């Protein structure tokens, strides 16, 4: 067991940090406040191979693992300019298509997802189902060779900037007649698909949408993989999602903590820097410890996933996502407190981190649902939901 990442991974981190430092927080905030996207950073990161580092080489990717993609995500966030769509486009959609897509689907989508010229977002959440994804009602039914998809999704990130959405719907099992989940690539321009912006109190260039699918007609080959094995395919995408969400939170926590420490060193009110007071120093030290534990857990989850140990990766990914979200929320709160009044000024730009890190406790899976999972699967307690 190695307790340090490979030389190659560390070099990747350094290179991504170098790129991100040329953009930095002011770039991210200016874009988010003006309603623009971080297109320049996304495009440059794509050209340099960072966005597709996990995707197969034969389709233009870097041939690396999810651990590499998670490292890219963390370093961007640590520099103050996280790219939320990395969690969905190359991580969930890229992984599912690489593992389960047809040759045609791989050729069509992977090169663009790898170099960032195409984005695919992911839609599972529904207004009435919420965390209980077994209750989703978006349905795909056969019409000749085509599919007709009808339903409603909510909180879907990035619909406005993606070419397609990977939609989780239900189809009827031909043998048993029971409804089962299936995955469809739905072009964002498809007739019958409309998206409505949700006004969020979240400072982010990426937006969330309610998506309506009204008899959206799709060709037969819009179905990804095998309709009868869709649950397995879905899980193949959800572990990467959790690992990426964890790395996103770890990076944001690093950014918050760094800003807090810098401020605590430079600000003096009672003759000494405020960081000399344990009331300021100890919470930050505690955050550093929690953050390091969350990073280790995230790296473990990615290593298990990359080793093909999906079951063990599932438990580790949930734990990592929980630990990272908690560490990030605490780090952001403490960073704001360290800044005093400046913590809630636009000039210092710290308060936005409170909502951004808080979102990590809710999405892509809430802390309560992770605790349910751990109680049941790790501890063997009765199922509570
Ligand atoms: C910024 C953001 C981006 C998002 N992007 C996407 C996206 O791109 N694609 C997508 O599909 N979805 C996306 N989501 C949706 C996200 O995955 C859901 O918000 C999340 O899964 C929780 O579902 P919900 O909001 O319906 O909460 P609910 O399921 O209504 O839950 C509300 C509260 O009740 C708790 N709760 C519910 N059931 C239980 C139980 N059995 N035991 C204990 N507590 C319980 C929850 O933990 C939560 O605290 C996004 C959400 C946000 C905030």
Short mmCIF file of C-alpha atoms in Angstrom, two decimals, residues 125 130-131 155 200 202 241-242 245 249 321-322 325-326 329 354-370:
data_model
loop_
_atom_site.label_atom_id
_atom_site.label_comp_id
_atom_site.label_asym_id
_atom_site.label_seq_id
_atom_site.Cartn_x
_atom_site.Cartn_y
_atom_site.Cartn_z
CA UNK A 125 -33.46 13.69 -10.28
CA UNK A 130 -36.12 13.25 -5.07
CA UNK A 131 -33.60 11.05 -3.30
CA UNK A 155 -31.95 20.51 -10.83
CA UNK A 200 -30.45 29.41 -7.38
CA UNK A 202 -25.50 29.77 -5.66
CA UNK A 241 -19.98 11.00 -9.63
CA UNK A 242 -19.45 10.60 -5.89
CA UNK A 245 -18.05 15.37 -5.98
CA UNK A 249 -15.38 19.52 -2.17
CA UNK A 321 -18.18 12.18 -0.53
CA UNK A 322 -19.60 12.54 2.98
CA UNK A 325 -18.61 17.69 2.02
CA UNK A 326 -18.42 17.97 5.80
CA UNK A 329 -18.66 23.12 4.89
CA UNK A 354 -20.90 28.87 2.24
CA UNK A 355 -23.64 28.01 -0.25
CA UNK A 356 -21.27 26.30 -2.68
CA UNK A 357 -19.94 23.94 -0.03
CA UNK A 358 -23.42 23.47 1.44
CA UNK A 359 -24.60 22.19 -1.95
CA UNK A 360 -22.06 19.39 -1.53
CA UNK A 361 -24.01 18.14 1.48
CA UNK A 362 -27.14 17.81 -0.67
CA UNK A 363 -25.96 16.83 -4.15
CA UNK A 364 -25.40 14.55 -5.90
CA UNK A 365 -26.55 12.47 -2.94
CA UNK A 366 -27.47 13.91 0.44
CA UNK A 367 -25.52 13.28 3.62
CA UNK A 368 -28.55 11.51 5.11
CA UNK A 369 -28.77 9.05 2.22
CA UNK A 370 -25.06 8.30 2.63
#
